[in-house]
mmCIF file of N, CA and C in Angstrom:
data_model
loop_
_atom_site.group_PDB
_atom_site.id
_atom_site.type_symbol
_atom_site.label_atom_id
_atom_site.label_comp_id
_atom_site.label_asym_id
_atom_site.label_seq_id
_atom_site.Cartn_x
_atom_site.Cartn_y
_atom_site.Cartn_z
ATOM 1 N N MET A 1 26.902 54.740 40.828
ATOM 2 C CA MET A 1 26.991 53.547 39.859
ATOM 3 C C MET A 1 26.165 53.845 38.642
ATOM 4 N N ALA A 2 26.837 53.406 37.601
ATOM 5 C CA ALA A 2 26.282 54.067 36.174
ATOM 6 C C ALA A 2 25.080 52.761 35.795
ATOM 7 N N ASN A 3 23.795 53.416 35.614
ATOM 8 C CA ASN A 3 23.030 52.431 35.121
ATOM 9 C C ASN A 3 22.499 52.627 33.598
ATOM 10 N N ALA A 4 23.348 53.278 33.036
ATOM 11 C CA ALA A 4 23.270 53.568 31.456
ATOM 12 C C ALA A 4 24.532 53.648 30.720
ATOM 13 N N ALA A 5 24.267 53.432 29.236
ATOM 14 C CA ALA A 5 25.730 54.025 28.548
ATOM 15 C C ALA A 5 25.141 54.583 27.240
ATOM 16 N N MET A 6 25.416 55.496 26.739
ATOM 17 C CA MET A 6 24.835 55.987 25.664
ATOM 18 C C MET A 6 26.163 56.259 24.697
ATOM 19 N N ALA A 7 25.876 55.803 23.427
ATOM 20 C CA ALA A 7 26.698 56.401 22.246
ATOM 21 C C ALA A 7 26.198 57.231 21.483
ATOM 22 N N ILE A 8 26.807 58.146 20.926
ATOM 23 C CA ILE A 8 26.284 59.221 20.321
ATOM 24 C C ILE A 8 27.268 59.702 19.088
ATOM 25 N N GLN A 9 26.773 59.482 18.110
ATOM 26 C CA GLN A 9 27.479 59.958 16.690
ATOM 27 C C GLN A 9 27.308 61.491 16.432
ATOM 28 N N VAL A 10 28.372 62.388 16.560
ATOM 29 C CA VAL A 10 27.648 63.908 16.048
ATOM 30 C C VAL A 10 28.172 64.163 14.628
ATOM 31 N N LEU A 11 27.134 64.254 13.665
ATOM 32 C CA LEU A 11 27.349 64.578 12.133
ATOM 33 C C LEU A 11 27.278 65.649 11.855
ATOM 34 N N PRO A 12 28.027 66.652 11.648
ATOM 35 C CA PRO A 12 27.891 68.033 11.544
ATOM 36 C C PRO A 12 27.306 68.188 9.873
ATOM 37 N N ASN A 13 26.909 68.996 9.079
ATOM 38 C CA ASN A 13 26.428 68.722 7.885
ATOM 39 C C ASN A 13 27.450 69.560 7.271
ATOM 40 N N THR A 14 28.636 69.937 7.368
ATOM 41 C CA THR A 14 29.628 70.471 6.161
ATOM 42 C C THR A 14 30.061 69.411 5.390
ATOM 43 N N THR A 15 30.872 70.047 4.303
ATOM 44 C CA THR A 15 31.701 69.171 3.372
ATOM 45 C C THR A 15 33.354 69.722 3.954
ATOM 46 N N ASP A 16 33.346 70.450 4.653
ATOM 47 C CA ASP A 16 35.064 71.183 5.064
ATOM 48 C C ASP A 16 35.531 70.141 5.974
ATOM 49 N N THR A 17 36.355 69.315 5.843
ATOM 50 C CA THR A 17 36.880 68.263 6.689
ATOM 51 C C THR A 17 37.593 68.865 7.718
ATOM 52 N N ALA A 18 38.205 69.937 7.652
ATOM 53 C CA ALA A 18 38.799 70.563 9.060
ATOM 54 C C ALA A 18 37.698 71.391 10.005
ATOM 55 N N LYS A 19 36.347 72.043 9.402
ATOM 56 C CA LYS A 19 35.433 72.413 9.948
ATOM 57 C C LYS A 19 34.607 71.135 10.764
ATOM 58 N N LEU A 20 34.763 70.221 10.235
ATOM 59 C CA LEU A 20 33.814 69.055 10.817
ATOM 60 C C LEU A 20 34.605 68.343 11.840
ATOM 61 N N LEU A 21 35.991 68.233 11.739
ATOM 62 C CA LEU A 21 36.522 68.003 12.944
ATOM 63 C C LEU A 21 36.680 68.752 14.405
ATOM 64 N N GLU A 22 36.736 70.162 14.176
ATOM 65 C CA GLU A 22 36.543 70.987 14.960
ATOM 66 C C GLU A 22 35.310 70.809 15.502
ATOM 67 N N ILE A 23 34.318 70.608 14.901
ATOM 68 C CA ILE A 23 32.981 70.783 15.533
ATOM 69 C C ILE A 23 32.687 69.502 16.438
ATOM 70 N N VAL A 24 33.370 68.282 15.591
ATOM 71 C CA VAL A 24 33.426 67.001 16.408
ATOM 72 C C VAL A 24 34.088 67.158 18.012
ATOM 73 N N ASP A 25 35.412 68.172 17.822
ATOM 74 C CA ASP A 25 36.330 67.996 18.742
ATOM 75 C C ASP A 25 35.395 68.893 20.042
ATOM 76 N N ALA A 26 34.738 69.959 19.470
ATOM 77 C CA ALA A 26 34.187 70.418 20.592
ATOM 78 C C ALA A 26 33.036 69.638 21.107
ATOM 79 N N ALA A 27 32.407 68.864 20.385
ATOM 80 C CA ALA A 27 31.405 67.820 21.140
ATOM 81 C C ALA A 27 32.083 67.196 21.938
ATOM 82 N N ILE A 28 32.975 66.423 21.745
ATOM 83 C CA ILE A 28 34.014 65.629 22.917
ATOM 84 C C ILE A 28 34.544 66.142 24.116
ATOM 85 N N ALA A 29 34.809 67.444 23.824
ATOM 86 C CA ALA A 29 35.196 68.644 24.759
ATOM 87 C C ALA A 29 34.180 68.926 25.622
ATOM 88 N N ALA A 30 32.932 68.808 25.126
ATOM 89 C CA ALA A 30 31.499 68.807 26.067
ATOM 90 C C ALA A 30 31.371 67.980 26.989
ATOM 91 N N ILE A 31 31.673 66.783 26.296
ATOM 92 C CA ILE A 31 31.509 65.284 27.002
ATOM 93 C C ILE A 31 32.665 65.092 27.943
ATOM 94 N N ASP A 32 33.585 65.547 27.872
ATOM 95 C CA ASP A 32 35.274 65.351 28.837
ATOM 96 C C ASP A 32 34.531 66.067 29.691
ATOM 97 N N ALA A 33 33.936 67.476 29.497
ATOM 98 C CA ALA A 33 33.572 68.507 30.649
ATOM 99 C C ALA A 33 32.721 67.971 31.715
ATOM 100 N N SER A 34 31.881 67.021 31.200
ATOM 101 C CA SER A 34 30.896 66.259 32.107
ATOM 102 C C SER A 34 31.168 65.725 33.373
ATOM 103 N N GLY A 35 32.677 65.121 32.940
ATOM 104 C CA GLY A 35 33.060 64.093 34.022
ATOM 105 C C GLY A 35 32.939 62.639 33.889
ATOM 106 N N PHE A 36 31.835 62.205 32.802
ATOM 107 C CA PHE A 36 31.615 60.795 32.693
ATOM 108 C C PHE A 36 32.700 60.131 32.224
ATOM 109 N N SER A 37 32.701 58.886 32.491
ATOM 110 C CA SER A 37 33.427 57.922 31.635
ATOM 111 C C SER A 37 33.398 57.824 30.455
ATOM 112 N N TYR A 38 34.332 58.113 29.386
ATOM 113 C CA TYR A 38 33.646 57.918 27.863
ATOM 114 C C TYR A 38 34.875 57.499 27.289
ATOM 115 N N GLU A 39 34.623 56.979 25.986
ATOM 116 C CA GLU A 39 35.505 56.212 24.998
ATOM 117 C C GLU A 39 35.156 56.887 23.595
ATOM 118 N N VAL A 40 36.031 57.516 23.026
ATOM 119 C CA VAL A 40 35.946 58.142 21.603
ATOM 120 C C VAL A 40 36.558 56.740 20.608
ATOM 121 N N GLY A 41 35.383 56.402 19.777
ATOM 122 C CA GLY A 41 35.579 55.534 18.791
ATOM 123 C C GLY A 41 35.703 56.235 17.459
ATOM 124 N N ALA A 42 35.962 55.240 16.582
ATOM 125 C CA ALA A 42 36.084 55.988 15.094
ATOM 126 C C ALA A 42 34.494 56.612 14.480
ATOM 127 N N PHE A 43 33.638 56.043 14.845
ATOM 128 C CA PHE A 43 32.264 56.610 14.515
ATOM 129 C C PHE A 43 31.488 57.181 15.711
ATOM 130 N N GLU A 44 31.525 57.057 16.696
ATOM 131 C CA GLU A 44 30.751 57.315 17.834
ATOM 132 C C GLU A 44 31.578 57.585 19.443
ATOM 133 N N THR A 45 31.072 58.078 20.106
ATOM 134 C CA THR A 45 31.735 58.222 21.431
ATOM 135 C C THR A 45 30.684 57.398 22.622
ATOM 136 N N THR A 46 31.357 56.652 23.410
ATOM 137 C CA THR A 46 30.334 55.899 24.215
ATOM 138 C C THR A 46 30.334 56.530 25.672
ATOM 139 N N ILE A 47 29.432 56.724 26.134
ATOM 140 C CA ILE A 47 29.877 57.603 27.521
ATOM 141 C C ILE A 47 28.727 56.786 28.991
ATOM 142 N N GLU A 48 29.079 56.515 29.788
ATOM 143 C CA GLU A 48 28.898 55.768 31.049
ATOM 144 C C GLU A 48 28.253 56.562 31.936
ATOM 145 N N GLY A 49 26.898 56.445 32.757
ATOM 146 C CA GLY A 49 26.891 57.585 33.634
ATOM 147 C C GLY A 49 25.494 56.897 34.102
ATOM 148 N N ASP A 50 24.626 58.154 34.505
ATOM 149 C CA ASP A 50 23.374 58.141 35.286
ATOM 150 C C ASP A 50 22.171 58.260 33.987
ATOM 151 N N LEU A 51 21.307 57.394 33.833
ATOM 152 C CA LEU A 51 20.333 57.503 32.296
ATOM 153 C C LEU A 51 19.852 59.070 32.198
ATOM 154 N N ASP A 52 19.484 59.343 33.573
ATOM 155 C CA ASP A 52 18.946 61.138 33.314
ATOM 156 C C ASP A 52 20.101 62.178 33.082
ATOM 157 N N GLN A 53 20.987 61.897 33.575
ATOM 158 C CA GLN A 53 22.279 62.927 33.708
ATOM 159 C C GLN A 53 22.876 62.633 32.194
ATOM 160 N N LEU A 54 22.991 61.301 31.333
ATOM 161 C CA LEU A 54 23.342 61.313 30.112
ATOM 162 C C LEU A 54 22.573 61.912 29.273
ATOM 163 N N VAL A 55 21.174 61.688 29.264
ATOM 164 C CA VAL A 55 19.673 62.729 28.413
ATOM 165 C C VAL A 55 20.171 64.110 28.482
ATOM 166 N N ALA A 56 20.305 64.469 29.702
ATOM 167 C CA ALA A 56 20.474 65.894 29.721
ATOM 168 C C ALA A 56 22.204 66.266 29.502
ATOM 169 N N LEU A 57 22.884 65.549 29.364
ATOM 170 C CA LEU A 57 24.031 65.750 28.294
ATOM 171 C C LEU A 57 23.786 66.229 26.973
ATOM 172 N N ILE A 58 23.107 65.708 26.205
ATOM 173 C CA ILE A 58 22.780 65.581 25.039
ATOM 174 C C ILE A 58 22.525 67.148 24.543
ATOM 175 N N PRO A 59 21.800 68.230 24.960
ATOM 176 C CA PRO A 59 21.664 69.593 24.504
ATOM 177 C C PRO A 59 22.805 70.434 24.547
ATOM 178 N N ALA A 60 23.821 69.860 25.715
ATOM 179 C CA ALA A 60 25.248 70.627 25.747
ATOM 180 C C ALA A 60 26.511 70.142 25.018
ATOM 181 N N ILE A 61 25.829 69.236 24.398
ATOM 182 C CA ILE A 61 26.796 68.279 23.149
ATOM 183 C C ILE A 61 26.187 69.351 21.756
ATOM 184 N N GLN A 62 25.204 69.372 21.609
ATOM 185 C CA GLN A 62 24.858 70.214 20.414
ATOM 186 C C GLN A 62 25.082 71.510 20.606
ATOM 187 N N ALA A 63 25.373 72.245 22.172
ATOM 188 C CA ALA A 63 25.232 73.827 22.050
ATOM 189 C C ALA A 63 26.823 74.119 22.011
ATOM 190 N N ALA A 64 27.554 72.738 22.103
ATOM 191 C CA ALA A 64 28.957 73.189 22.094
ATOM 192 C C ALA A 64 29.067 72.870 20.271
ATOM 193 N N SER A 65 28.638 72.051 19.863
ATOM 194 C CA SER A 65 28.680 71.611 18.085
ATOM 195 C C SER A 65 28.231 73.377 17.657
ATOM 196 N N VAL A 66 27.529 73.790 17.999
ATOM 197 C CA VAL A 66 26.912 74.991 17.361
ATOM 198 C C VAL A 66 27.647 76.105 17.537
ATOM 199 N N ALA A 67 28.247 76.403 19.011
ATOM 200 C CA ALA A 67 29.281 77.318 19.164
ATOM 201 C C ALA A 67 30.937 77.150 18.154
ATOM 202 N N ALA A 68 31.016 76.013 18.064
ATOM 203 C CA ALA A 68 32.290 75.644 17.124
ATOM 204 C C ALA A 68 31.796 76.033 15.452
ATOM 205 N N GLY A 69 30.818 76.252 15.404
ATOM 206 C CA GLY A 69 30.164 77.142 13.722
ATOM 207 C C GLY A 69 29.400 75.668 13.099
ATOM 208 N N ALA A 70 29.064 74.559 13.769
ATOM 209 C CA ALA A 70 27.709 73.951 13.094
ATOM 210 C C ALA A 70 26.504 74.590 13.141
ATOM 211 N N GLU A 71 26.074 74.565 11.789
ATOM 212 C CA GLU A 71 24.799 75.192 11.378
ATOM 213 C C GLU A 71 23.483 74.091 11.502
ATOM 214 N N MET A 72 24.104 72.775 11.042
ATOM 215 C CA MET A 72 23.157 71.823 11.641
ATOM 216 C C MET A 72 23.776 70.586 12.031
ATOM 217 N N ILE A 73 23.200 69.873 12.459
ATOM 218 C CA ILE A 73 23.757 68.192 13.301
ATOM 219 C C ILE A 73 22.835 67.411 13.107
ATOM 220 N N ASN A 74 23.459 66.351 12.565
ATOM 221 C CA ASN A 74 22.628 65.026 12.941
ATOM 222 C C ASN A 74 23.403 64.366 13.970
ATOM 223 N N ASN A 75 22.733 63.357 14.403
ATOM 224 C CA ASN A 75 23.121 62.915 15.483
ATOM 225 C C ASN A 75 22.407 61.277 15.662
ATOM 226 N N TYR A 76 23.260 60.435 15.839
ATOM 227 C CA TYR A 76 22.767 59.148 16.074
ATOM 228 C C TYR A 76 22.914 58.950 17.397
ATOM 229 N N ILE A 77 21.926 58.335 18.178
ATOM 230 C CA ILE A 77 21.959 57.924 19.662
ATOM 231 C C ILE A 77 21.722 56.819 20.139
ATOM 232 N N LYS A 78 22.524 55.870 20.821
ATOM 233 C CA LYS A 78 22.021 54.684 21.455
ATOM 234 C C LYS A 78 22.092 54.635 22.655
ATOM 235 N N LEU A 79 20.999 53.974 23.526
ATOM 236 C CA LEU A 79 20.978 53.901 24.837
ATOM 237 C C LEU A 79 20.990 52.691 25.287
ATOM 238 N N ALA A 80 21.471 52.281 26.382
ATOM 239 C CA ALA A 80 21.072 51.275 27.114
ATOM 240 C C ALA A 80 21.199 51.392 28.612
ATOM 241 N N TYR A 81 20.047 50.755 28.966
ATOM 242 C CA TYR A 81 19.408 51.079 30.441
ATOM 243 C C TYR A 81 19.250 49.932 31.399
ATOM 244 N N ALA A 82 19.765 49.577 32.341
ATOM 245 C CA ALA A 82 19.508 48.495 33.198
ATOM 246 C C ALA A 82 19.412 49.161 34.617
ATOM 247 N N PRO A 83 17.895 49.439 35.171
ATOM 248 C CA PRO A 83 17.842 50.194 36.372
ATOM 249 C C PRO A 83 18.048 49.666 37.712
ATOM 250 N N GLU A 84 17.932 48.374 37.319
ATOM 251 C CA GLU A 84 18.209 47.367 38.478
ATOM 252 C C GLU A 84 19.408 46.672 38.668
ATOM 253 N N LYS A 85 19.899 46.488 37.256
ATOM 254 C CA LYS A 85 21.113 45.390 37.241
ATOM 255 C C LYS A 85 22.334 46.148 36.935
ATOM 256 N N HIS A 86 23.312 45.376 36.959
ATOM 257 C CA HIS A 86 24.690 45.898 36.637
ATOM 258 C C HIS A 86 24.581 45.841 34.794
ATOM 259 N N ILE A 87 25.047 46.849 34.591
ATOM 260 C CA ILE A 87 25.367 47.319 33.148
ATOM 261 C C ILE A 87 26.447 46.975 32.575
ATOM 262 N N LEU A 88 26.980 46.469 31.608
ATOM 263 C CA LEU A 88 28.363 46.203 31.145
ATOM 264 C C LEU A 88 28.915 47.197 30.629
ATOM 265 N N THR A 89 30.178 47.512 31.341
ATOM 266 C CA THR A 89 30.985 49.024 30.799
ATOM 267 C C THR A 89 31.427 48.565 29.930
ATOM 268 N N THR A 90 32.364 49.712 28.908
ATOM 269 C CA THR A 90 32.656 49.467 27.762
ATOM 270 C C THR A 90 33.955 48.601 28.144
ATOM 271 N N ASP A 91 34.547 48.660 29.375
ATOM 272 C CA ASP A 91 36.072 48.000 29.571
ATOM 273 C C ASP A 91 35.512 46.472 29.368
ATOM 274 N N GLU A 92 34.414 46.312 30.261
ATOM 275 C CA GLU A 92 33.846 44.728 30.041
ATOM 276 C C GLU A 92 33.832 44.200 28.828
ATOM 277 N N LYS A 93 32.876 44.944 28.097
ATOM 278 C CA LYS A 93 32.757 44.573 26.652
ATOM 279 C C LYS A 93 33.853 44.315 25.815
ATOM 280 N N LEU A 94 34.952 44.941 25.985
ATOM 281 C CA LEU A 94 36.021 45.097 25.147
ATOM 282 C C LEU A 94 37.202 45.011 25.640
ATOM 283 N N ASP A 95 37.700 44.517 26.902
ATOM 284 C CA ASP A 95 38.961 43.869 27.509
ATOM 285 C C ASP A 95 39.363 42.950 27.050
ATOM 286 N N LYS A 96 38.713 41.962 26.259
ATOM 287 C CA LYS A 96 39.268 40.622 25.789
ATOM 288 C C LYS A 96 39.862 41.014 24.389
ATOM 289 N N TYR A 97 39.088 41.902 23.521
ATOM 290 C CA TYR A 97 39.965 42.418 22.393
ATOM 291 C C TYR A 97 41.043 43.390 22.137
ATOM 292 N N ARG A 98 41.260 44.005 23.706
ATOM 293 C CA ARG A 98 42.599 44.801 23.523
ATOM 294 C C ARG A 98 43.712 44.328 24.010
ATOM 295 N N LYS A 99 43.859 43.015 24.314
ATOM 296 C CA LYS A 99 45.030 42.345 24.813
ATOM 297 C C LYS A 99 45.810 41.827 23.646
#
């Protein structure tokens, strides 16, 4: 059961839009390969899972971004953690707005 949610925004330092999209796509591919439940948004990707595993995913996202050509990456990361209680899932938070 997921005890954490992490939102990560990957911001490569480039003015080349095509390159920026390639790098972000590589970061999302690393998230997809993790097997975690995730949702891509316009500004960030939200991932649900175990806190320690989510934090351990951050270097993989960075490595994928560098492998795609990023020379420097800025990230904005938000973490929600509930070790003993149910943490609201993305679906639970957004379901009423999706109808």
